[in-house]
CSV table of C-alpha atoms and ligand atoms in Angstrom, one decimal:
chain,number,residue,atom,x,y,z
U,17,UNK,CA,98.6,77.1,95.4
U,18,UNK,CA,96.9,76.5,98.8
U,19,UNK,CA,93.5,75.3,99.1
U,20,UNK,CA,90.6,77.9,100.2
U,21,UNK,CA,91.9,81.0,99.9
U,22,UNK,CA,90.4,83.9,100.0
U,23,UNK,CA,91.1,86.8,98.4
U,24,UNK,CA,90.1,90.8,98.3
U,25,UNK,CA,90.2,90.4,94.1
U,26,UNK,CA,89.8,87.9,91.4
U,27,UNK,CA,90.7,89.5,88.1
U,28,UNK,CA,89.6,87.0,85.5
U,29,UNK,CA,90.9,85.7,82.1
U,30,UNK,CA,93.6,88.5,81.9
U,31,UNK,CA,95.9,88.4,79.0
U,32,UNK,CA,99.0,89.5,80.4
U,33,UNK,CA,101.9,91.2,77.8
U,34,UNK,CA,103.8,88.2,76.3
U,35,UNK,CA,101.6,85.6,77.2
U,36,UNK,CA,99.5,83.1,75.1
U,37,UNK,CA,97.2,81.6,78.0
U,38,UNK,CA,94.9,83.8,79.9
U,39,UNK,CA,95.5,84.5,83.5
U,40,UNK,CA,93.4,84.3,86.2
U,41,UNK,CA,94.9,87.3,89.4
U,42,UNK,CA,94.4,87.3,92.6
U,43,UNK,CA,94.7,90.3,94.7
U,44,UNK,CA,95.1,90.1,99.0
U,45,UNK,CA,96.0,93.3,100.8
U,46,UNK,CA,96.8,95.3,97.8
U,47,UNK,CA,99.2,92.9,96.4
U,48,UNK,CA,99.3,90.4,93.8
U,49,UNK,CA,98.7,87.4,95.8
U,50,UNK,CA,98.6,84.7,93.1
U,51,UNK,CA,98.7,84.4,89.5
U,52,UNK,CA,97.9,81.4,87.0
U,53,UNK,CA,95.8,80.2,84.4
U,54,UNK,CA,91.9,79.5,85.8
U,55,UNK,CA,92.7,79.7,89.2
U,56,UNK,CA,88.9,78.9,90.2
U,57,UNK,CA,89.5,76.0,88.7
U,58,UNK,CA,92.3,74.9,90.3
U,59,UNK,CA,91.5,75.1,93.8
U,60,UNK,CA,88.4,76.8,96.1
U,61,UNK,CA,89.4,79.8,95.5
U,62,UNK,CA,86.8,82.8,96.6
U,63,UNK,CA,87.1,86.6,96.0
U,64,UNK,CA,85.2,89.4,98.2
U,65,UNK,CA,85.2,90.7,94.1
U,66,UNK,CA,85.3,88.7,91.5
U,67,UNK,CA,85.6,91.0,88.0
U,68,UNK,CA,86.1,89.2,84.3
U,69,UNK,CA,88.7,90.8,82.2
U,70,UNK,CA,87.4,88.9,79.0
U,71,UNK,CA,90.5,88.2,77.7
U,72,UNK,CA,91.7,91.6,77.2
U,73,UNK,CA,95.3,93.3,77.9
U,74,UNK,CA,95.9,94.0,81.5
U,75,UNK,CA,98.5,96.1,82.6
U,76,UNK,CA,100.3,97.3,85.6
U,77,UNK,CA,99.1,101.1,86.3
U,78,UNK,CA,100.9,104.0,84.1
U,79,UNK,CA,103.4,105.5,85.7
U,80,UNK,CA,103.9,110.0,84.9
U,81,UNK,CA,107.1,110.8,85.5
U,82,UNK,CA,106.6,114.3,85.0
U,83,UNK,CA,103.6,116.7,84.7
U,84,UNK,CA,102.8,120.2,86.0
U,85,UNK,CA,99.6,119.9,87.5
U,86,UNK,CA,99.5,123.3,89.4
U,87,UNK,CA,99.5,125.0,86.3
U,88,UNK,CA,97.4,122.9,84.1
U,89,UNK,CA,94.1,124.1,82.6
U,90,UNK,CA,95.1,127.6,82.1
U,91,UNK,CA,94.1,128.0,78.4
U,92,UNK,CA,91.1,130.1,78.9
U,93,UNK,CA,93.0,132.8,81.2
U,94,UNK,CA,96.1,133.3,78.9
U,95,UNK,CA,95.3,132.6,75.3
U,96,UNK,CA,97.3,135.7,73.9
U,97,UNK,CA,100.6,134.0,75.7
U,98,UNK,CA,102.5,133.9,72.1
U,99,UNK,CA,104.7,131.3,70.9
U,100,UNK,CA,107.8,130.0,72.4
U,101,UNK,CA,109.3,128.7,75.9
U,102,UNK,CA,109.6,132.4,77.1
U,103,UNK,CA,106.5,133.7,76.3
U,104,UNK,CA,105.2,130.7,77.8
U,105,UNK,CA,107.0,131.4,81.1
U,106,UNK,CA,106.5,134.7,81.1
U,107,UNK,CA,102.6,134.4,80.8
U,108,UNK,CA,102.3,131.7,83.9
U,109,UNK,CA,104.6,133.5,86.3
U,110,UNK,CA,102.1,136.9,85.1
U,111,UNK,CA,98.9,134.6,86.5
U,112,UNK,CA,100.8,132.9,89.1
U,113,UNK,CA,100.8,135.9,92.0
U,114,UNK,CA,96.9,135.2,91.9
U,115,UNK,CA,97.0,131.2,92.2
U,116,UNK,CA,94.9,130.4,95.3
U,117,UNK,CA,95.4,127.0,97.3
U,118,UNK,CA,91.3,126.5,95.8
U,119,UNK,CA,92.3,127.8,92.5
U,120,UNK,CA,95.6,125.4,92.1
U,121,UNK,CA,93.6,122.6,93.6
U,122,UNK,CA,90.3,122.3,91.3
U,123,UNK,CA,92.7,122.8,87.8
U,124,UNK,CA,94.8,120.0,89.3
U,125,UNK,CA,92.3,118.2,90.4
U,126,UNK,CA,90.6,118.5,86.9
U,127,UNK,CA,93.8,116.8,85.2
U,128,UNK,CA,94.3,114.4,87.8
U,129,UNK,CA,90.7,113.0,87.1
U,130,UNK,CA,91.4,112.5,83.3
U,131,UNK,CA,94.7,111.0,84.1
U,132,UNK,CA,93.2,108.5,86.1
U,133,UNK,CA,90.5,107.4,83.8
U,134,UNK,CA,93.6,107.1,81.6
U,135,UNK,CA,94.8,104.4,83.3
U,136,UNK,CA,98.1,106.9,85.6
U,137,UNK,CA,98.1,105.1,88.6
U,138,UNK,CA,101.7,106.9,89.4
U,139,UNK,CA,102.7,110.1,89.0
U,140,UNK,CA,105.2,112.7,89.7
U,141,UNK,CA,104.5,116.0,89.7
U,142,UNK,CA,106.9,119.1,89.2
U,143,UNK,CA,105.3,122.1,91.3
U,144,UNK,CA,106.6,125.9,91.1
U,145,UNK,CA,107.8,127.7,94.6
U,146,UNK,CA,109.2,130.9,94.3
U,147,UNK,CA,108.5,134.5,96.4
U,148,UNK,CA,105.1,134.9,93.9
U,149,UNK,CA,102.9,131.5,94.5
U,150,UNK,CA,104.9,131.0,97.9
U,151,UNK,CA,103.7,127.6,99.1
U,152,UNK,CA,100.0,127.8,97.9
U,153,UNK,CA,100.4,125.6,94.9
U,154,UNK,CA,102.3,123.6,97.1
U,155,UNK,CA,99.6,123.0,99.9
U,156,UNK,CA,97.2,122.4,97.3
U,157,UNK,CA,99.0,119.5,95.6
U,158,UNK,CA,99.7,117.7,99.2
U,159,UNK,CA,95.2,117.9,99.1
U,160,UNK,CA,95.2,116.4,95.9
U,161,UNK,CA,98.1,113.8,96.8
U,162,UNK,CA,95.9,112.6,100.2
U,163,UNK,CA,92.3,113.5,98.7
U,164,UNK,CA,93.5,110.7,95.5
U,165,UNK,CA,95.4,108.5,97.0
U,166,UNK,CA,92.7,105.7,96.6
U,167,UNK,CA,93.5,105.9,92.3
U,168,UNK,CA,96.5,107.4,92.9
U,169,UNK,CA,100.3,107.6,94.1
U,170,UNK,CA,101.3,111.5,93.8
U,171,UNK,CA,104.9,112.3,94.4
U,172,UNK,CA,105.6,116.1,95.1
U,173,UNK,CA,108.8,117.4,93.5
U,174,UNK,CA,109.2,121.4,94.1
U,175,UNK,CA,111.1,123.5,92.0
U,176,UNK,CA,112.2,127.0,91.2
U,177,UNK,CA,110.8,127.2,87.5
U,178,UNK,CA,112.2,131.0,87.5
U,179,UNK,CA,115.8,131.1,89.3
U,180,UNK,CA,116.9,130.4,92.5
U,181,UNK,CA,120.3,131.9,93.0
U,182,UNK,CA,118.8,135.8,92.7
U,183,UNK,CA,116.9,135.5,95.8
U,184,UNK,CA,117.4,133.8,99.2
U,185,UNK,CA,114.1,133.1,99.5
U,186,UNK,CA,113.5,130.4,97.1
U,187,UNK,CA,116.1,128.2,98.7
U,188,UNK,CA,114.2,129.2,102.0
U,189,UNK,CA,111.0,127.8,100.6
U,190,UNK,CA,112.3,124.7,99.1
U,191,UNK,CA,113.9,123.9,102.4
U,192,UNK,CA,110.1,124.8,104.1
U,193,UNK,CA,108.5,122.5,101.5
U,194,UNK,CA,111.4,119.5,101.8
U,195,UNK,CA,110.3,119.9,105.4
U,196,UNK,CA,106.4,119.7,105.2
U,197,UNK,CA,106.4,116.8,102.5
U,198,UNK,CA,107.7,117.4,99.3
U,199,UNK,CA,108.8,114.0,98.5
U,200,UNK,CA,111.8,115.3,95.8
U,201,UNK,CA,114.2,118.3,94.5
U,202,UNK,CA,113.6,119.7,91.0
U,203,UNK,CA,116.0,122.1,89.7
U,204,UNK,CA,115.7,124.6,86.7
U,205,UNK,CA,119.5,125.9,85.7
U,206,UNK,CA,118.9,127.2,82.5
U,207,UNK,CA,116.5,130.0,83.4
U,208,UNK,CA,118.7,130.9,86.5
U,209,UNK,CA,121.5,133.6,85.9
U,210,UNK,CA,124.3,131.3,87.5
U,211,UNK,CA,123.2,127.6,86.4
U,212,UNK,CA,126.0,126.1,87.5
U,213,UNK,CA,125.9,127.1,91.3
U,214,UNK,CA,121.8,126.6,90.5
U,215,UNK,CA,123.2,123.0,90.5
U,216,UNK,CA,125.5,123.2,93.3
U,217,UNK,CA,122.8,124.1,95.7
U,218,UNK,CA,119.9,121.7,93.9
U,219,UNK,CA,122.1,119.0,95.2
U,220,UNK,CA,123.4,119.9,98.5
U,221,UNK,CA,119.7,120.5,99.2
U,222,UNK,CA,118.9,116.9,98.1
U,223,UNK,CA,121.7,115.3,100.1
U,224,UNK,CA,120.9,117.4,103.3
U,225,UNK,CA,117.5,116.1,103.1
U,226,UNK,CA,118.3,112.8,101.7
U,227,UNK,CA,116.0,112.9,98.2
U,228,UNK,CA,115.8,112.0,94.6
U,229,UNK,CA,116.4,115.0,92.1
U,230,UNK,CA,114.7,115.9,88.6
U,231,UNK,CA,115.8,118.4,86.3
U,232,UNK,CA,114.3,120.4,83.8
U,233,UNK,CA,117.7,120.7,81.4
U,234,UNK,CA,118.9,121.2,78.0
U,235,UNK,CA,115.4,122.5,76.7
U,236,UNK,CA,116.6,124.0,73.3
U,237,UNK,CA,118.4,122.7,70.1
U,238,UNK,CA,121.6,124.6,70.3
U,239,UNK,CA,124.5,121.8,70.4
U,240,UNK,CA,127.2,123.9,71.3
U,241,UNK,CA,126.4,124.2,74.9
U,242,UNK,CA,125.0,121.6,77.5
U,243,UNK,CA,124.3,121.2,81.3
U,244,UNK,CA,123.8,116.9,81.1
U,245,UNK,CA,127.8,116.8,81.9
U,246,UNK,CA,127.6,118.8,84.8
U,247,UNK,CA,124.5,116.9,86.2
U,248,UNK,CA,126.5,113.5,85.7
U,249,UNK,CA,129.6,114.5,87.1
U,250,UNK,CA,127.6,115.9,90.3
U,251,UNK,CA,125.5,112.7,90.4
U,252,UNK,CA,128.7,110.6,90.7
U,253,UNK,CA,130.3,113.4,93.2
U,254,UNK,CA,127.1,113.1,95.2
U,255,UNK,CA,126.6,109.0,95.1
U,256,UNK,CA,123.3,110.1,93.9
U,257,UNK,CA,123.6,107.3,91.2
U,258,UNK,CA,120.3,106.2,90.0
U,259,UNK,CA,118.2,109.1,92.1
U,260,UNK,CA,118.8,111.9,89.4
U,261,UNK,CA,116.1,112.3,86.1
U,262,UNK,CA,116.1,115.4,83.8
U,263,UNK,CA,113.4,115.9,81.7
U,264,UNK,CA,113.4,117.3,77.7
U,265,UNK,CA,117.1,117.0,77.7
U,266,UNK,CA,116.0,117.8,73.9
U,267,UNK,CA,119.7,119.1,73.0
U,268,UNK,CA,120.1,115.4,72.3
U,269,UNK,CA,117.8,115.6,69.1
U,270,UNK,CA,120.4,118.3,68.0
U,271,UNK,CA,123.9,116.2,68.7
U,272,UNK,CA,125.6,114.1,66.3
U,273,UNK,CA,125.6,110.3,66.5
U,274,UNK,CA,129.7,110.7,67.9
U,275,UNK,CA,128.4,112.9,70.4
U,276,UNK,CA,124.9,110.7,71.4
U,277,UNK,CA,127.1,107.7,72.0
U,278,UNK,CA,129.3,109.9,74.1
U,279,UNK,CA,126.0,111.1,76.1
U,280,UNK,CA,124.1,107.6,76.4
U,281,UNK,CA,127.6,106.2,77.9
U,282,UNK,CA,127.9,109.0,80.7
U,283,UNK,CA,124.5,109.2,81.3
U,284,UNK,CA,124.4,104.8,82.1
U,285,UNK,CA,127.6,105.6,83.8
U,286,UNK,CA,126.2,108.5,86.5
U,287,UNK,CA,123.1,106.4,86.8
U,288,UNK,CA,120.8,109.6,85.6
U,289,UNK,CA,117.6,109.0,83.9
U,290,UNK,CA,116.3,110.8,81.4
U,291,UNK,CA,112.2,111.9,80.1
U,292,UNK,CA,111.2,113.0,76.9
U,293,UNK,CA,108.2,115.0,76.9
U,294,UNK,CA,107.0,114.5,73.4
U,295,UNK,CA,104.1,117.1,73.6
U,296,UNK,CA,105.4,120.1,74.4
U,297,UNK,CA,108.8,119.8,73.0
U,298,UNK,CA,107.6,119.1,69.3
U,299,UNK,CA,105.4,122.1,70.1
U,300,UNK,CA,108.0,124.6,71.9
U,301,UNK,CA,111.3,123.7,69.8
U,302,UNK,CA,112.4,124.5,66.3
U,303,UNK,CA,110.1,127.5,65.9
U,304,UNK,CA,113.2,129.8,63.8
U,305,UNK,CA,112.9,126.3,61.5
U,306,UNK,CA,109.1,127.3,60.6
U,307,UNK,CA,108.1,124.6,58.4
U,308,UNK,CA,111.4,123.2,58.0
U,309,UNK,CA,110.9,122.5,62.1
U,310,UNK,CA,112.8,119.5,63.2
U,311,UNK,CA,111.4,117.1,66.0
U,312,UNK,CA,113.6,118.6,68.7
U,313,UNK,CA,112.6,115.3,71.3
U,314,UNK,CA,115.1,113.4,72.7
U,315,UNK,CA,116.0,109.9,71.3
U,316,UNK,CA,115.1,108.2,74.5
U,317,UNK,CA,114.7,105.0,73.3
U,318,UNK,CA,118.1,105.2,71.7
U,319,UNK,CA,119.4,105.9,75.7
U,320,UNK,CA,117.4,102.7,76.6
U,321,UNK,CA,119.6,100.5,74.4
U,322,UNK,CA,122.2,102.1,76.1
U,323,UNK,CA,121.3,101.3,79.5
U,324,UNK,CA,119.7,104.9,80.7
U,325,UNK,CA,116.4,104.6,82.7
U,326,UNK,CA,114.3,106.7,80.5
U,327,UNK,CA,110.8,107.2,80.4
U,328,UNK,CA,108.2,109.4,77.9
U,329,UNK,CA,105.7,111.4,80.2
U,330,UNK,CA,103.0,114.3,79.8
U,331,UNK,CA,104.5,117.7,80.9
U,332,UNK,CA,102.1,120.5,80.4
U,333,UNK,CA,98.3,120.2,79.8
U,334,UNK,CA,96.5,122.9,78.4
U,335,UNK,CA,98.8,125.9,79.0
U,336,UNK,CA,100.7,127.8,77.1
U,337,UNK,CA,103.5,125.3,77.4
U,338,UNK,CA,101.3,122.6,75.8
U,339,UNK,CA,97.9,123.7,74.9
U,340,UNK,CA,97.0,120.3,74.7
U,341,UNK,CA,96.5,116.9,76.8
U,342,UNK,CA,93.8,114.6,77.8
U,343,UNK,CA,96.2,112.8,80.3
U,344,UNK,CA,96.7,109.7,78.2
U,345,UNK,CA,100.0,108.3,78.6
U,346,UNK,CA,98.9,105.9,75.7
U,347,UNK,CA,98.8,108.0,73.3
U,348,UNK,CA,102.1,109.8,74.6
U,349,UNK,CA,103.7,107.2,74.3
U,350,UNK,CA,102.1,106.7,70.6
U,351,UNK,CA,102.7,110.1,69.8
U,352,UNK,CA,106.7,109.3,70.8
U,353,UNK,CA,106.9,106.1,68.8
U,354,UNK,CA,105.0,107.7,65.7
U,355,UNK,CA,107.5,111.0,65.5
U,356,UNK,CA,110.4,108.3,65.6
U,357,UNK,CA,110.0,106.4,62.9
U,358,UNK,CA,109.2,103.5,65.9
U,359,UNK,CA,106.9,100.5,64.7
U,360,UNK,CA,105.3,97.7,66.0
U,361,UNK,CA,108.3,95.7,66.9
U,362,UNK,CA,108.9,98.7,68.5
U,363,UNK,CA,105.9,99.3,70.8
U,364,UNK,CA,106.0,97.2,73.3
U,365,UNK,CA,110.0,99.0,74.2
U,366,UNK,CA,107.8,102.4,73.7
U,367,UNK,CA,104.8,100.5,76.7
U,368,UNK,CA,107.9,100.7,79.2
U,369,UNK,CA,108.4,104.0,78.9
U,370,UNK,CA,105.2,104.9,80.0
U,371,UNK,CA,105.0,101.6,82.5
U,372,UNK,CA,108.3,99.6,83.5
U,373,UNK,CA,110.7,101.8,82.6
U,374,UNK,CA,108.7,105.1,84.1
U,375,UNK,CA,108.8,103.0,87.3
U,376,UNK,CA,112.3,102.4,87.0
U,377,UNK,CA,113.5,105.6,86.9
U,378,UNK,CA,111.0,106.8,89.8
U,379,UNK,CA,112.5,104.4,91.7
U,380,UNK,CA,108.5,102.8,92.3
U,381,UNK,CA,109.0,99.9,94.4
U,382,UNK,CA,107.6,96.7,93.2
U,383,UNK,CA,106.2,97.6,90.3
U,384,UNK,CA,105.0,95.3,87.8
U,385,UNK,CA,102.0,92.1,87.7
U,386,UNK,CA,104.1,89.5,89.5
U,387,UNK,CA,103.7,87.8,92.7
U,388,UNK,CA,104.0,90.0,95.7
U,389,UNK,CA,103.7,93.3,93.2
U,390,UNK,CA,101.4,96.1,94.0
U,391,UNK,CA,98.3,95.2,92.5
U,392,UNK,CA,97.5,98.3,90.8
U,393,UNK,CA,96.1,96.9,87.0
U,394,UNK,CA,94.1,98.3,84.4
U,395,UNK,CA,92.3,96.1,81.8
U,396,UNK,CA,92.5,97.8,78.1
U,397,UNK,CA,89.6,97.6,75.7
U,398,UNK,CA,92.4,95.7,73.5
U,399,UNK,CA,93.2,91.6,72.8
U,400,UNK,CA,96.5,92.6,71.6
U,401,UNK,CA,99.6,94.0,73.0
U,402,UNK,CA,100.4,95.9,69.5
U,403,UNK,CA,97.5,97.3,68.5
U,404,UNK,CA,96.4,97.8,71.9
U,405,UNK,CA,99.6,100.8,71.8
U,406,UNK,CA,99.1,102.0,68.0
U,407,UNK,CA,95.6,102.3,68.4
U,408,UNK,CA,95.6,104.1,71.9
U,409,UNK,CA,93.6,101.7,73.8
U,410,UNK,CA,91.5,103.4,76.3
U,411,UNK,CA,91.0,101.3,79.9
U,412,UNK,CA,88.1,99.7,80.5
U,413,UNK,CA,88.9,100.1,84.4
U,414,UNK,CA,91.2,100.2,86.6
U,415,UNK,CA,92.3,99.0,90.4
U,416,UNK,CA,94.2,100.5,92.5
U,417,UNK,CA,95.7,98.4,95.7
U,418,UNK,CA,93.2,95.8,94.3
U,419,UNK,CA,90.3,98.2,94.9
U,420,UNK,CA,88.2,99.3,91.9
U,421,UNK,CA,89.2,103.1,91.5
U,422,UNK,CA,87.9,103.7,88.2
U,423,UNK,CA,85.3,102.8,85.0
U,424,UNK,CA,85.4,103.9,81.5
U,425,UNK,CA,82.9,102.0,79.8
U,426,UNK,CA,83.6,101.3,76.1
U,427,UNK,CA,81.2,103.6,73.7
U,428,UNK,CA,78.1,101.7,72.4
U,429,UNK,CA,76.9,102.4,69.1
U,430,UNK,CA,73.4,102.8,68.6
U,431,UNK,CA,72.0,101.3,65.3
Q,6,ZN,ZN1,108.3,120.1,83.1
């Protein structure tokens, strides 16, 4: 390490995931310029900001692979919704014809602020277009993406919740918003009356304009019938390898163990990455099963063993798709290991999902607290890796590109 540098950050006595001795980081132009133990010790080092992390867990930014944030925070306008995936549809597209640019913007913004306290420092977002909302949810997520950007990375991904193939005009507007900065393609075959050409044009779309694709696939527990063969045998016709997610994939809680083997191996094969989203799919599946209900969330960590990028992300937030959510990928992530019989020697396999792994299958280039990484670290109010995850650590703060973005002081008790 050179003598006299200077640097933007100094992140103090970090304990880092795996390590015994406390790190000292130090942050230049929004990367991880150097990294060691008691780096003020070792050389003249000086720091514009100089912060002490105390010895507690530091970790690289969460990473949301998938959330809905234009239709978050709708509890209080739909509360008679019903149960079930299609009364849950049914009630947003009702309330969607009304969504105003202002309207989509201050709900999103709303769960965007409790994700970042949460320590989400990358996130993808899945946004509606169809004739109804047109492109106002749209324009009010690419606000939010440039009016956050100093906590936050936002990815766009638009997608026709409710069909595509019916109407003209849906591919029309996805093309618009592929055009105007939507970073990605979703697709949605299963609630469009010809899935499989749903597919066909999902991806000539994403090779015309040269972008990753998500899914929303496989959302039910019927085994006899799936979509995740046809979206792996496109990928590979496509050389989209490593560019495709889907998300719930939750048929794969409903296959045999023959059968799972069989999916894990195409799915590392095609390169597609898959997303559990714990919260609303224990919530929306196995409803006929009353209390009999099984899990219905897809064995993602099984997939990992396999190979398969796979991640565990938020979904909905209070909506009648999840009428729940504080934005803590922690505690999804804890929710996921909990519901799968997943302990501690487990937990650090179930952090990647919500960290390393998330930014794998995003495609989130250098990721990670190394040398040269984007220095986007959050200190936990935890000492240890393990019960920092089972007890849902909450951050203490967090930086962004090296700049302090966020504070979350720890409560005090008053005696
Ligand atoms: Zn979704």
């Amino acid at each position: 390490m050179p003598q006299n540098q200077i640097f933007d950050l100094l992140l103090r006595n970090a304990r880092l995931r795996g390590g015994q001795t406390l790190q000292d980081i130090a942050v230049r132009q929004g990367r991880i310029a150097a990294i060691g133990p008691a780096l003020t010790d070792a050389a003249i080092v000086e720091a514009v900001v100089k912060e002490d992390a105390g010895g507690r867990l530091v970790l690289p930014g969460l990473v949301d692979t998938h959330i809905h944030l234009d239709k978050s925070c709708l509890l209080c306008r739909c509360r008679d919704a019903g149960g079930g995936l299609k009364g849950a549809i049914a009630a947003v597209s009702r309330l969607k014809r009304d969504f105003t640019i202002e309207d989509v913007y201050e709900r999103g913004a709303r769960t965007l602020e409790r994700a970042i306290t949460q320590g989400t420092m990358h996130m993808r977002t899945h946004v509606e277009l169809d004739p109804l909302v047109g492109l106002r949810s749209f324009e009010a997520m690419k606000r939010l993406k440039r009016d956050y950007a100093f906590a936050i990375d936002l990815s766009i991904c638009v997608f026709p919740q409710e069909g595509m193939t019916h109407d003209p005009a849906v591919e029309r507007l996805l093309t618009q918003a592929l055009a105007e900065g939507a970073d990605l393609l979703g697709g949605c075959p299963y609630t469009d009356a010809d899935p499989s050409l749903h597919m066909e044009r999902i991806f000539a779309l994403a090779v015309a304009h040269d972008v990753d694709l998500d899914f929303h696939l496989d959302f039910d527990l019927d085994p006899s019938w799936s979509h995740l063969e046809e979206i792996c045998r496109r990928t590979k016709a496509a050389g989209w390898q490593g560019r495709v997610a889907v998300g719930h994939a939750t048929k794969l809680a409903a296959i045999d163990d023959a059968a799972l083997e069989r999916m894990i191996a195409l799915l590392a094969d095609a390169g597609v990455g898959v997303t559990a989203l714990p919260a609303t799919d224990l919530y929306l599946n196995g409803r006929d099963a009353n209390h009999r209900a099984p899990r219905g969330v897809a064995p993602v960590h099984r997939l990992a063993e396999g190979g398969v990028a796979v991640s565990v992300a938020t979904n909905n937030v209070l909506n009648p798709f999840t009428p729940f959510g504080d934005g803590s990928l922690m505690r999804m992530g804890n929710l996921y290991a909990n519901l799968m019989h997943l302990g501690p020697e487990s937990f650090g396999d179930c952090l990647d999902m919500v960290s390393n792994g998330a930014a794998r299958l995003m495609r989130i280039a250098d990721y990670g607290i190394a040398v040269g990484g984007q220095a986007d670290l959050i200190v936990l109010d935890a000492d240890d890796e393990a019960e920092a995850f089972g007890g849902i650590a909450a951050p203490l703060m967090g930086f962004k590109r090296g700049r302090k973005s966020f504070v979350r002081p720890a409560a005090t008790l008053l005696r």
